[in-house]
Amino acid sequence: MLKLLCSSSSSCLNTKLHTLPALRSGPTEFTSPLLKALSSLRGLTLRSPNLGPRAFFCSDSSGDGSDQVVHVEGKATDSDAEEVESKSSSAIVPTNPRPEDYLTVLALPLPHRPLFPGFYMPISIKDRKLLAALQESRKRQAPYAGAFLLKDEPGTDPSLVSGSESEKNISGLKGKDLLDRLHEVGTLAQISSIQGDQVILIGHRRLRITELVNEDPLTVKVDHLKDKPYNKDDDVIKATSFEVISTLRDVLKTSSLWRDHVQTYTQHIGDFNFPRLADFGAAISGANKLQCQQVLEELDVYKRLKLTLELVKKEMEISKIQESIAKAIEEKISGEQRRYLLNEQLKAIKKELGLETDDKTALSAKFRERLEPNREKCPPHVLQVIEEELTKLQLLEASSSEFNVTRNYLDWLTALPWGNYSDENFDVLRAHKILDEDHYGLADVKERILEFIAVGKLRGTSQGKIICLSGPPGVGKTSIGRSIARALNRKFFRFSVGGLSDVAEIKGHRRTYIGAMPGKMVQCLKHVGTANPLVLIDEVDKLGRGHSGDPASAMLELLDPEQNANFLDHYLDVPIDLSKVLFVCTANVVEMIPNPLLDRMEVIAIAGYITDEKMHIARDFLEKTTREACGIKPEQVEVTDAALLALIENYCREAGVRNLQKHIEKIYRKIALKLVRQGESNEPAITGVQVVESEEAQVERAEGLSEVGGSETRSDPVEDNSHEQATETFVEAGTVPMDVLDDQSQYPADPPSDSKDVRETKKMEEREATITSEKVLVDPSNLTDFVGKPVFHAERIYGRTPVGVVMGLAWTAMGGSTLYIETTQVEQGEGKGAIHMTGQLGDVMKESAQIAHTVARAILLEKEPENPFFANSKLHLHVPSGATPKDGPSAGCTMITSFLSLAMKKPVKKDLAMTGEVTLMGKILPIGGVKEKTIAARRSEVRTIIFPSANRRDFDELAANVKEGLEVHFVDDYSQIFDLALGYDQDAGN
């Protein structure tokens, strides 16, 4: 039944009409505006055995929203009801002729929402002719027009069109164009007032456009629409209206805007029935205009009520969301205000009790407390600066920018470990053990570190040094620095200066700059908490230079043992003692480091690893680490030594082991995938129809089935025999159908949960056993399946060296390599002597070729005076791998030998490689990269090497495993090379 509503200003009537107590026979006053509107529902005869009399709701004839009366009679007749209806009136002033007599009206376009009967709507009319026509209609006592909703412009989104744009679109429409854009169904509107271009309309009844009468202003013929007949006592209509009223009542509790609509409506409508209820709900809802137009066009009262119910239900949900949002924001704001008030009260209480002082005093106390443990070790000049800044802090306002600068400055000053040194461990044996654990080989590097520790032990203290580890990528320079810190029991800090172009990263910013920060060294000391850490400066050979200065020059003070005892950071502006810091720098190419900076370093060259060392590193460290990272057990895979050797020789020839680690990881990833695929393929199909079991499991299952079958069908021998036959058939086939398993699972030997857990455990054990049993073997035969085709091939291009071809030894950033030098005769003729060079040779190598050509002519003249080869031959010298740039002062000897081999038509002695630069007088100059070139010679299966005598000591310092199997000759003059390379008996064989 109908639920009575009330506004927030009045007391709510919480009972429905069919549950109301017996109403008093006297008049009852209702002050709620909405109740005045909804209490005027007419023609509703509410019958209930608990009520007795009938109730009629009506408003007084004044229509001014005054008191409404409920008449209660013991017996009511139809005439009584008609009398009550006749007394009910509307606020609309009656006109003559009546509204239904208007069949031709002016058409007013409504841009935003349709006008519902009984509602006000102000509209703005820009068309002067239409406005004049409306004013003329009022003067002729015919203040009526048709209000029709404007359709959206085709191809536009109505939600994205602003109100101003809609008004512009309306003003541009005239005549038939405007008629086509209007909805057919609209509202007969009474023109209440006209003020300027603002027209106030009051809706009366529904209209439908039938014919165009006049285009300017737009005048149309209309039909007055009436609601379809309906049964006022229909329970479905009553229930729908009750739900609309109930929902409206709930919305009115939360929305003050709706209450304003209700007050306006009650002042201008008195006839409130089911159709009016539907119009009322749709009109005050926030639905879009098309939904409202759909309600306006609906003439079936029940369908209109249903449409309105949907709209008000949606409005109710929006009101709930709005209420929850408002509540959340209110709680947040009130919580913050409460917290602020409590904090202020707490501060006031603490201040009264003397428990806490203001912020500046608390900050000063914090800084003093932080400095207290190191006060005795702190230098006097630093203490003086700190005290001055603390005094300055007390004089500054907390809101000033200078206050924050001073506070940050004191924060850094008091956070540094002034005079706080960590206890070092000078145990040489322990350090040697740690270095051997972390790195294989690198004997010279380890020896230098042990020397440093030994000196520190004898002196009782260690002086900071600057060590530069130089070598190719991947040889372990950074990890060596970490191992040194662990061996010395020092804190470790690493920062890279590769590409660094800002001096402030080293020396810090001035405090006056916004966002100023100290340099990396000050940040390092604060991070590690000690004044004697090990600082690893990575990629020192890649320092940049930009508009912010030259960082390489700024590093001079940092890395100078004589200057860094008083290192001055621009931010702190007080000297810092860095003499106890151990600096370890890393670089790939020492030549790229500026000479003044290189002069302050002690360079330790790390040439790289030979094949044997790579084998040990791969087997003892890389493979173990990778296997654990992939979750593979040692018994599941075997990588043979031959496979590792092939991997090193054919895929990873560089000096370091980083690429080798990547390839080993690639192998183990593929092994992991293979093991997982094998395990999944060997798992039993749980969802299939049949489960394949082993023979023992089949026998056990058959025995269990026989026993169960005997216990079930012992009274029936026929069924027992058939069951046994079926079981035997299943055993012979090696499968057990799932339906049989399900039948037997009704009689388990153990509780169902336990047997299920046991089965799951057995499945997991079988799966693990299956994976474990499948051992993967990696050997040279299947290595390509894991890492693809070999990247490198034999560096030895020629099995037997041709005439004019000599193998040289070169140094590269990735280690050593062999380098063939080839010479051939292009043209021969009197006076044709010349040389042409290819192979991307640098300036140094081009000069070496010219020198070699001159020296070769002199030697040939000495050895074979009658041979005019160089005078009459145009030669072409080429160094293969033309895409690779080549330069360096160590190819002169090789080029001379190549020229002489071609001139004398005599190949170089077999398995011979040489290196060294030569002068015009034939003297041999020393070269660099002895270890790298020796490793390259061993990799190319060279048996004899020719080195300059000046490099004898470098070769002697090499490890025995590097020199193993090599015959080395040290020469001072090229004549010795000639005897070794070409001075052999050709008839005896090469």
mmCIF file with all atom_site columns, N, CA, C and O in Angstrom, residues 629-655:
data_model
loop_
_atom_site.group_PDB
_atom_site.id
_atom_site.type_symbol
_atom_site.label_atom_id
_atom_site.label_alt_id
_atom_site.label_comp_id
_atom_site.label_asym_id
_atom_site.label_entity_id
_atom_site.label_seq_id
_atom_site.pdbx_PDB_ins_code
_atom_site.Cartn_x
_atom_site.Cartn_y
_atom_site.Cartn_z
_atom_site.occupancy
_atom_site.B_iso_or_equiv
_atom_site.pdbx_formal_charge
_atom_site.auth_seq_id
_atom_site.auth_comp_id
_atom_site.auth_asym_id
_atom_site.auth_atom_id
_atom_site.pdbx_PDB_model_num
ATOM 1   N N  . ALA A 1 629 ? 71.209 -21.893 -9.022  1.00 0.00 ? 629 ALA A N  1
ATOM 2   C CA . ALA A 1 629 ? 70.239 -20.860 -9.400  1.00 0.00 ? 629 ALA A CA 1
ATOM 3   C C  . ALA A 1 629 ? 69.094 -21.430 -10.224 1.00 0.00 ? 629 ALA A C  1
ATOM 4   O O  . ALA A 1 629 ? 67.966 -20.911 -10.177 1.00 0.00 ? 629 ALA A O  1
ATOM 5   N N  . CYS A 1 630 ? 69.363 -22.495 -10.982 1.00 0.00 ? 630 CYS A N  1
ATOM 6   C CA . CYS A 1 630 ? 68.319 -23.114 -11.814 1.00 0.00 ? 630 CYS A CA 1
ATOM 7   C C  . CYS A 1 630 ? 67.552 -24.200 -11.079 1.00 0.00 ? 630 CYS A C  1
ATOM 8   O O  . CYS A 1 630 ? 66.605 -24.766 -11.642 1.00 0.00 ? 630 CYS A O  1
ATOM 9   N N  . GLY A 1 631 ? 67.950 -24.526 -9.843  1.00 0.00 ? 631 GLY A N  1
ATOM 10  C CA . GLY A 1 631 ? 67.241 -25.556 -9.082  1.00 0.00 ? 631 GLY A CA 1
ATOM 11  C C  . GLY A 1 631 ? 67.482 -26.967 -9.580  1.00 0.00 ? 631 GLY A C  1
ATOM 12  O O  . GLY A 1 631 ? 66.609 -27.829 -9.441  1.00 0.00 ? 631 GLY A O  1
ATOM 13  N N  . ILE A 1 632 ? 68.639 -27.207 -10.164 1.00 0.00 ? 632 ILE A N  1
ATOM 14  C CA . ILE A 1 632 ? 68.953 -28.526 -10.702 1.00 0.00 ? 632 ILE A CA 1
ATOM 15  C C  . ILE A 1 632 ? 69.924 -29.228 -9.752  1.00 0.00 ? 632 ILE A C  1
ATOM 16  O O  . ILE A 1 632 ? 70.891 -28.616 -9.264  1.00 0.00 ? 632 ILE A O  1
ATOM 17  N N  . LYS A 1 633 ? 69.688 -30.502 -9.498  1.00 0.00 ? 633 LYS A N  1
ATOM 18  C CA . LYS A 1 633 ? 70.559 -31.269 -8.611  1.00 0.00 ? 633 LYS A CA 1
ATOM 19  C C  . LYS A 1 633 ? 71.767 -31.785 -9.390  1.00 0.00 ? 633 LYS A C  1
ATOM 20  O O  . LYS A 1 633 ? 71.679 -32.022 -10.595 1.00 0.00 ? 633 LYS A O  1
ATOM 21  N N  . PRO A 1 634 ? 72.902 -31.980 -8.683  1.00 0.00 ? 634 PRO A N  1
ATOM 22  C CA . PRO A 1 634 ? 74.114 -32.448 -9.389  1.00 0.00 ? 634 PRO A CA 1
ATOM 23  C C  . PRO A 1 634 ? 73.929 -33.778 -10.085 1.00 0.00 ? 634 PRO A C  1
ATOM 24  O O  . PRO A 1 634 ? 74.518 -34.022 -11.143 1.00 0.00 ? 634 PRO A O  1
ATOM 25  N N  . GLU A 1 635 ? 73.093 -34.664 -9.502  1.00 0.00 ? 635 GLU A N  1
ATOM 26  C CA . GLU A 1 635 ? 72.929 -35.971 -10.113 1.00 0.00 ? 635 GLU A CA 1
ATOM 27  C C  . GLU A 1 635 ? 72.013 -35.954 -11.334 1.00 0.00 ? 635 GLU A C  1
ATOM 28  O O  . GLU A 1 635 ? 71.848 -36.983 -12.004 1.00 0.00 ? 635 GLU A O  1
ATOM 29  N N  . GLN A 1 636 ? 71.413 -34.808 -11.631 1.00 0.00 ? 636 GLN A N  1
ATOM 30  C CA . GLN A 1 636 ? 70.502 -34.732 -12.768 1.00 0.00 ? 636 GLN A CA 1
ATOM 31  C C  . GLN A 1 636 ? 71.197 -34.342 -14.067 1.00 0.00 ? 636 GLN A C  1
ATOM 32  O O  . GLN A 1 636 ? 70.590 -34.462 -15.130 1.00 0.00 ? 636 GLN A O  1
ATOM 33  N N  . VAL A 1 637 ? 72.412 -33.850 -14.001 1.00 0.00 ? 637 VAL A N  1
ATOM 34  C CA . VAL A 1 637 ? 73.075 -33.362 -15.195 1.00 0.00 ? 637 VAL A CA 1
ATOM 35  C C  . VAL A 1 637 ? 74.562 -33.621 -15.085 1.00 0.00 ? 637 VAL A C  1
ATOM 36  O O  . VAL A 1 637 ? 75.129 -33.660 -13.989 1.00 0.00 ? 637 VAL A O  1
ATOM 37  N N  . GLU A 1 638 ? 75.196 -33.832 -16.236 1.00 0.00 ? 638 GLU A N  1
ATOM 38  C CA . GLU A 1 638 ? 76.640 -33.997 -16.297 1.00 0.00 ? 638 GLU A CA 1
ATOM 39  C C  . GLU A 1 638 ? 77.152 -33.260 -17.537 1.00 0.00 ? 638 GLU A C  1
ATOM 40  O O  . GLU A 1 638 ? 76.745 -33.542 -18.664 1.00 0.00 ? 638 GLU A O  1
ATOM 41  N N  . VAL A 1 639 ? 78.036 -32.281 -17.281 1.00 0.00 ? 639 VAL A N  1
ATOM 42  C CA . VAL A 1 639 ? 78.681 -31.550 -18.356 1.00 0.00 ? 639 VAL A CA 1
ATOM 43  C C  . VAL A 1 639 ? 80.125 -32.020 -18.410 1.00 0.00 ? 639 VAL A C  1
ATOM 44  O O  . VAL A 1 639 ? 80.889 -31.839 -17.453 1.00 0.00 ? 639 VAL A O  1
ATOM 45  N N  . THR A 1 640 ? 80.502 -32.646 -19.490 1.00 0.00 ? 640 THR A N  1
ATOM 46  C CA . THR A 1 640 ? 81.837 -33.239 -19.584 1.00 0.00 ? 640 THR A CA 1
ATOM 47  C C  . THR A 1 640 ? 82.893 -32.150 -19.759 1.00 0.00 ? 640 THR A C  1
ATOM 48  O O  . THR A 1 640 ? 82.610 -31.021 -20.158 1.00 0.00 ? 640 THR A O  1
ATOM 49  N N  . ASP A 1 641 ? 84.148 -32.531 -19.429 1.00 0.00 ? 641 ASP A N  1
ATOM 50  C CA . ASP A 1 641 ? 85.260 -31.596 -19.609 1.00 0.00 ? 641 ASP A CA 1
ATOM 51  C C  . ASP A 1 641 ? 85.451 -31.247 -21.083 1.00 0.00 ? 641 ASP A C  1
ATOM 52  O O  . ASP A 1 641 ? 85.804 -30.109 -21.416 1.00 0.00 ? 641 ASP A O  1
ATOM 53  N N  . ALA A 1 642 ? 85.216 -32.214 -21.937 1.00 0.00 ? 642 ALA A N  1
ATOM 54  C CA . ALA A 1 642 ? 85.358 -31.949 -23.372 1.00 0.00 ? 642 ALA A CA 1
ATOM 55  C C  . ALA A 1 642 ? 84.330 -30.913 -23.835 1.00 0.00 ? 642 ALA A C  1
ATOM 56  O O  . ALA A 1 642 ? 84.625 -30.056 -24.685 1.00 0.00 ? 642 ALA A O  1
ATOM 57  N N  . ALA A 1 643 ? 83.109 -30.962 -23.259 1.00 0.00 ? 643 ALA A N  1
ATOM 58  C CA . ALA A 1 643 ? 82.089 -29.984 -23.625 1.00 0.00 ? 643 ALA A CA 1
ATOM 59  C C  . ALA A 1 643 ? 82.481 -28.587 -23.143 1.00 0.00 ? 643 ALA A C  1
ATOM 60  O O  . ALA A 1 643 ? 82.327 -27.602 -23.870 1.00 0.00 ? 643 ALA A O  1
ATOM 61  N N  . LEU A 1 644 ? 83.014 -28.506 -21.925 1.00 0.00 ? 644 LEU A N  1
ATOM 62  C CA . LEU A 1 644 ? 83.460 -27.212 -21.423 1.00 0.00 ? 644 LEU A CA 1
ATOM 63  C C  . LEU A 1 644 ? 84.616 -26.671 -22.253 1.00 0.00 ? 644 LEU A C  1
ATOM 64  O O  . LEU A 1 644 ? 84.668 -25.472 -22.560 1.00 0.00 ? 644 LEU A O  1
ATOM 65  N N  . LEU A 1 645 ? 85.543 -27.547 -22.629 1.00 0.00 ? 645 LEU A N  1
ATOM 66  C CA . LEU A 1 645 ? 86.670 -27.113 -23.439 1.00 0.00 ? 645 LEU A CA 1
ATOM 67  C C  . LEU A 1 645 ? 86.200 -26.601 -24.802 1.00 0.00 ? 645 LEU A C  1
ATOM 68  O O  . LEU A 1 645 ? 86.665 -25.565 -25.289 1.00 0.00 ? 645 LEU A O  1
ATOM 69  N N  . ALA A 1 646 ? 85.265 -27.326 -25.407 1.00 0.00 ? 646 ALA A N  1
ATOM 70  C CA . ALA A 1 646 ? 84.722 -26.887 -26.694 1.00 0.00 ? 646 ALA A CA 1
ATOM 71  C C  . ALA A 1 646 ? 83.977 -25.557 -26.544 1.00 0.00 ? 646 ALA A C  1
ATOM 72  O O  . ALA A 1 646 ? 84.029 -24.690 -27.424 1.00 0.00 ? 646 ALA A O  1
ATOM 73  N N  . LEU A 1 647 ? 83.278 -25.396 -25.418 1.00 0.00 ? 647 LEU A N  1
ATOM 74  C CA . LEU A 1 647 ? 82.570 -24.143 -25.163 1.00 0.00 ? 647 LEU A CA 1
ATOM 75  C C  . LEU A 1 647 ? 83.552 -22.982 -25.058 1.00 0.00 ? 647 LEU A C  1
ATOM 76  O O  . LEU A 1 647 ? 83.311 -21.893 -25.600 1.00 0.00 ? 647 LEU A O  1
ATOM 77  N N  . ILE A 1 648 ? 84.660 -23.218 -24.380 1.00 0.00 ? 648 ILE A N  1
ATOM 78  C CA . ILE A 1 648 ? 85.653 -22.151 -24.200 1.00 0.00 ? 648 ILE A CA 1
ATOM 79  C C  . ILE A 1 648 ? 86.358 -21.837 -25.519 1.00 0.00 ? 648 ILE A C  1
ATOM 80  O O  . ILE A 1 648 ? 86.565 -20.671 -25.876 1.00 0.00 ? 648 ILE A O  1
ATOM 81  N N  . GLU A 1 649 ? 86.732 -22.851 -26.266 1.00 0.00 ? 649 GLU A N  1
ATOM 82  C CA . GLU A 1 649 ? 87.520 -22.645 -27.479 1.00 0.00 ? 649 GLU A CA 1
ATOM 83  C C  . GLU A 1 649 ? 86.689 -22.110 -28.642 1.00 0.00 ? 649 GLU A C  1
ATOM 84  O O  . GLU A 1 649 ? 87.157 -21.289 -29.428 1.00 0.00 ? 649 GLU A O  1
ATOM 85  N N  . ASN A 1 650 ? 85.444 -22.564 -28.751 1.00 0.00 ? 650 ASN A N  1
ATOM 86  C CA . ASN A 1 650 ? 84.647 -22.247 -29.935 1.00 0.00 ? 650 ASN A CA 1
ATOM 87  C C  . ASN A 1 650 ? 83.596 -21.160 -29.716 1.00 0.00 ? 650 ASN A C  1
ATOM 88  O O  . ASN A 1 650 ? 82.998 -20.679 -30.676 1.00 0.00 ? 650 ASN A O  1
ATOM 89  N N  . TYR A 1 651 ? 83.332 -20.817 -28.431 1.00 0.00 ? 651 TYR A N  1
ATOM 90  C CA . TYR A 1 651 ? 82.277 -19.850 -28.164 1.00 0.00 ? 651 TYR A CA 1
ATOM 91  C C  . TYR A 1 651 ? 82.743 -18.672 -27.291 1.00 0.00 ? 651 TYR A C  1
ATOM 92  O O  . TYR A 1 651 ? 82.212 -17.576 -27.421 1.00 0.00 ? 651 TYR A O  1
ATOM 93  N N  . CYS A 1 652 ? 83.690 -18.905 -26.413 1.00 0.00 ? 652 CYS A N  1
ATOM 94  C CA . CYS A 1 652 ? 84.052 -17.910 -25.398 1.00 0.00 ? 652 CYS A CA 1
ATOM 95  C C  . CYS A 1 652 ? 85.566 -17.721 -25.358 1.00 0.00 ? 652 CYS A C  1
ATOM 96  O O  . CYS A 1 652 ? 86.230 -18.133 -24.407 1.00 0.00 ? 652 CYS A O  1
ATOM 97  N N  . ARG A 1 653 ? 86.124 -17.112 -26.367 1.00 0.00 ? 653 ARG A N  1
ATOM 98  C CA . ARG A 1 653 ? 87.568 -16.941 -26.428 1.00 0.00 ? 653 ARG A CA 1
ATOM 99  C C  . ARG A 1 653 ? 88.042 -15.650 -25.768 1.00 0.00 ? 653 ARG A C  1
ATOM 100 O O  . ARG A 1 653 ? 89.241 -15.432 -25.677 1.00 0.00 ? 653 ARG A O  1
ATOM 101 N N  . GLU A 1 654 ? 87.120 -14.792 -25.329 1.00 0.00 ? 654 GLU A N  1
ATOM 102 C CA . GLU A 1 654 ? 87.540 -13.528 -24.749 1.00 0.00 ? 654 GLU A CA 1
ATOM 103 C C  . GLU A 1 654 ? 88.312 -13.772 -23.457 1.00 0.00 ? 654 GLU A C  1
ATOM 104 O O  . GLU A 1 654 ? 88.270 -14.858 -22.879 1.00 0.00 ? 654 GLU A O  1
ATOM 105 N N  . ALA A 1 655 ? 89.004 -12.714 -23.002 1.00 0.00 ? 655 ALA A N  1
ATOM 106 C CA . ALA A 1 655 ? 89.888 -12.861 -21.847 1.00 0.00 ? 655 ALA A CA 1
ATOM 107 C C  . ALA A 1 655 ? 89.111 -13.130 -20.566 1.00 0.00 ? 655 ALA A C  1
ATOM 108 O O  . ALA A 1 655 ? 89.587 -13.849 -19.692 1.00 0.00 ? 655 ALA A O  1
#
